[in-house]
Amino acid sequence: MNSADSSPAGLAPAHRALSLWRLRPFVQPYLGHLTLMTTAALLATLAGAVLPLVTRQVIDGPIRHHDRGAVIPLGLLALGFGLVEAVLVFLRRWTMSASALRLESDLRQALYRHLQRMPISFHDHWQSGQVVARTISDLSQIRRFIGFGLIFMVVNSATFVIVGTMLIITDPPLGLLVLACSAPLAWIMYRFETGYRSRSRRVQEKQGDLATLVEESSGGMRTIKAFGRRDLVQDRFHDQATRLRDLELGKVRLLAMIWAIVESQPQLLLAAIMLAGSYPVVHGTITLGTLVAFVALFLLLVWPIESMGWLLATAQEASTATDRVFEVLDAEPAIVDRPHPMPLVRSTGLLRFHNVGFTYPGAARPVLHGINLTIEPGETLALVGSTGAGKTSLAMLVPRLYDVTSGRITLDRHDIRDIRLTDLRRQVGMAFEEPTLFSASVRENLTFGLAGATDDQVAEALEVAQAGFVHELPWGLATRVGEQGLTLSGGQRQRLALARAVLGRPPLVVLDDPLSALDVHTEARVERALRAVLAGTTGLVVAHRASTVLLADRVALLVDGTIAAVGSHHDLLAGDPVYRNLLSAEAELGAAS
Ligand SMILES: Nc1ncnc2c1ncn2[C@@H]1O[C@H](COP(=O)(O)OP(=O)(O)OP(=O)(O)O)[C@@H](O)[C@H]1O
Ligand SMILES: [Mg+2]
């Protein structure tokens, strides 16, 4: 992830240009606008550069010859150029930000769209804070550069060339003196740039780390408080925040040094011009007007010189930000449609695992291997196994949250990788072990997978999940729940997630331990209703309790990542010691009560 740091320091400007060049497709739509603004800025500079020449005419002509009448046309000319400059500056300032802001928003949306297409495995390996930092602060840095830095880099470079040429034409010896003195500055800038690059990269990485820390601790606040580890978390944050501050300070120190050098340069040069220029004026080799024009022209270079360090810093930060954004954009979405995906309107629900194996990306050992299973249309299969056996992993393969690494899964005899992904996922209603609710209304959460669901469908799903409690919420179905809304209990959340999975009766229902948080009575009620739903659809239900297992027609026992036995609950209980061991404690309890 630190690829930018590994390139040789001497390549910095080339590297920067290359990174920023990658923004091309996003800049394209605004190219016309940006060109217009740059032209306006250039014309404004030109209009400003003409003023010293007019001044020379005034000093060497009317003033020298005490000819008051001739001042007026020259004065009006100067006024005209001044006005043109003002209008052009206004025009540029006014329109500048709009394009840059639009470009930022385009990039942000592209990034978010890309993140949505990334498989779960991508998010397993990327810290959420890094993703947040890239979509928020890195993009702002890019915007700042495009909307301001880039234009001024072009304008300032042009100013250097135009005014530099004018200086040499106005007075060749003095002009060459100025140029000769500027050469060391260019070298200092180049050195500065290489140092600044690695620092800004480290700062941006650290910001991502800090964002991750804040996010994790706000999500895990209960655990932190319950274990009384506020100080531990506080210390960790303090460490990270201090390190970020030190990195920033290093950046600022470098910037301060460069400012000092760059700021003093024009003053020194001005002094040199005055010293070297007064001599020929006294001796009459140049006119007073020429020296004044020369100084006035030189003053036009002060801002471009002074802003150079800052502009290079902005460019540097934008290039680092671009690298970081493209690290995300370059990550290939691994789970996508094949070239000519098969449409699937409604599956019959025949689900088959053919010698399926699965290894998590980056993991050494397979989690699942040699899985052979058939679930007939309308049948419900319970998946039983000890903790960590691979039940959740198996369930996630069905809607292709991960892809099998060997063998294949078929739905209606088609490899699920051949079916159009959106169609496949529409066939599967899924409830996870840890139900996620979004900060939205209950209804929006319920219809997350079926946007056009009717009121009847919603009512039915709520009935199946025994989630009538939603009607008692302050605003019923319109109550906001989730992160920023009303907090629900674990069992309530689970029932909403279950209702969401069965909404609209999808042909395939995958439930990962859906009833674990319910009390016995609610569980019994949910089971009764669920039995009716499962009768019509194909079901894969991960279960830990005998009562849930009894919902299923058959049971598959998963041991160490492979299917050890398949049969009815009673057969397995009688014939399989592992199965008996897993469920017997509960069976005994059940017998005792
Ligand atoms: N994202 C992941 N990356 C790498 N390994 C993982 C990942 N998720 C799970 N594992 C590993 O895969 C194995 C199976 O996990 P899985 O979640 O499928 O078990 P499970 O049977 O659902 O367990 P439980 O009953 O506790 O829910 C575990 O050893 C776990 O460490
Ligand atoms: Mg699990």
PDB file of C-alpha atoms in Angstrom, residues 11-24 145 153 193 197 315-316 318-320 322-323:
ATOM      1  CA  LEU A  11      11.588  10.461 -10.054  1.00  0.00           C
ATOM      2  CA  ALA A  12       9.274  12.646  -7.973  1.00  0.00           C
ATOM      3  CA  PRO A  13       8.137  15.201 -10.574  1.00  0.00           C
ATOM      4  CA  ALA A  14       7.761  12.541 -13.258  1.00  0.00           C
ATOM      5  CA  HIS A  15       5.872  10.346 -10.845  1.00  0.00           C
ATOM      6  CA  ARG A  16       3.637  13.232  -9.850  1.00  0.00           C
ATOM      7  CA  ALA A  17       2.809  14.039 -13.444  1.00  0.00           C
ATOM      8  CA  LEU A  18       2.061  10.388 -14.146  1.00  0.00           C
ATOM      9  CA  SER A  19      -0.282  10.037 -11.177  1.00  0.00           C
ATOM     10  CA  LEU A  20      -2.167  13.193 -11.999  1.00  0.00           C
ATOM     11  CA  TRP A  21      -2.397  12.165 -15.654  1.00  0.00           C
ATOM     12  CA  ARG A  22      -4.626   9.317 -14.508  1.00  0.00           C
ATOM     13  CA  LEU A  23      -7.315  11.841 -13.595  1.00  0.00           C
ATOM     14  CA  ARG A  24      -7.670  12.559 -17.307  1.00  0.00           C
ATOM     15  CA  PHE A 145      -5.449  21.103  -6.861  1.00  0.00           C
ATOM     16  CA  MET A 153       0.688  26.356 -12.182  1.00  0.00           C
ATOM     17  CA  GLU A 193       9.459  18.462  -3.671  1.00  0.00           C
ATOM     18  CA  ARG A 197       6.213  13.739  -1.221  1.00  0.00           C
ATOM     19  CA  ALA A 315       0.338  19.231  -6.529  1.00  0.00           C
ATOM     20  CA  GLN A 316       2.245  16.758  -4.412  1.00  0.00           C
ATOM     21  CA  ALA A 318      -3.042  15.783  -5.012  1.00  0.00           C
ATOM     22  CA  SER A 319      -0.736  13.277  -6.676  1.00  0.00           C
ATOM     23  CA  THR A 320      -0.466  11.216  -3.495  1.00  0.00           C
ATOM     24  CA  THR A 322      -4.671  10.290  -6.706  1.00  0.00           C
ATOM     25  CA  ASP A 323      -2.397   7.305  -6.074  1.00  0.00           C
TER      26      ASP A 323
END
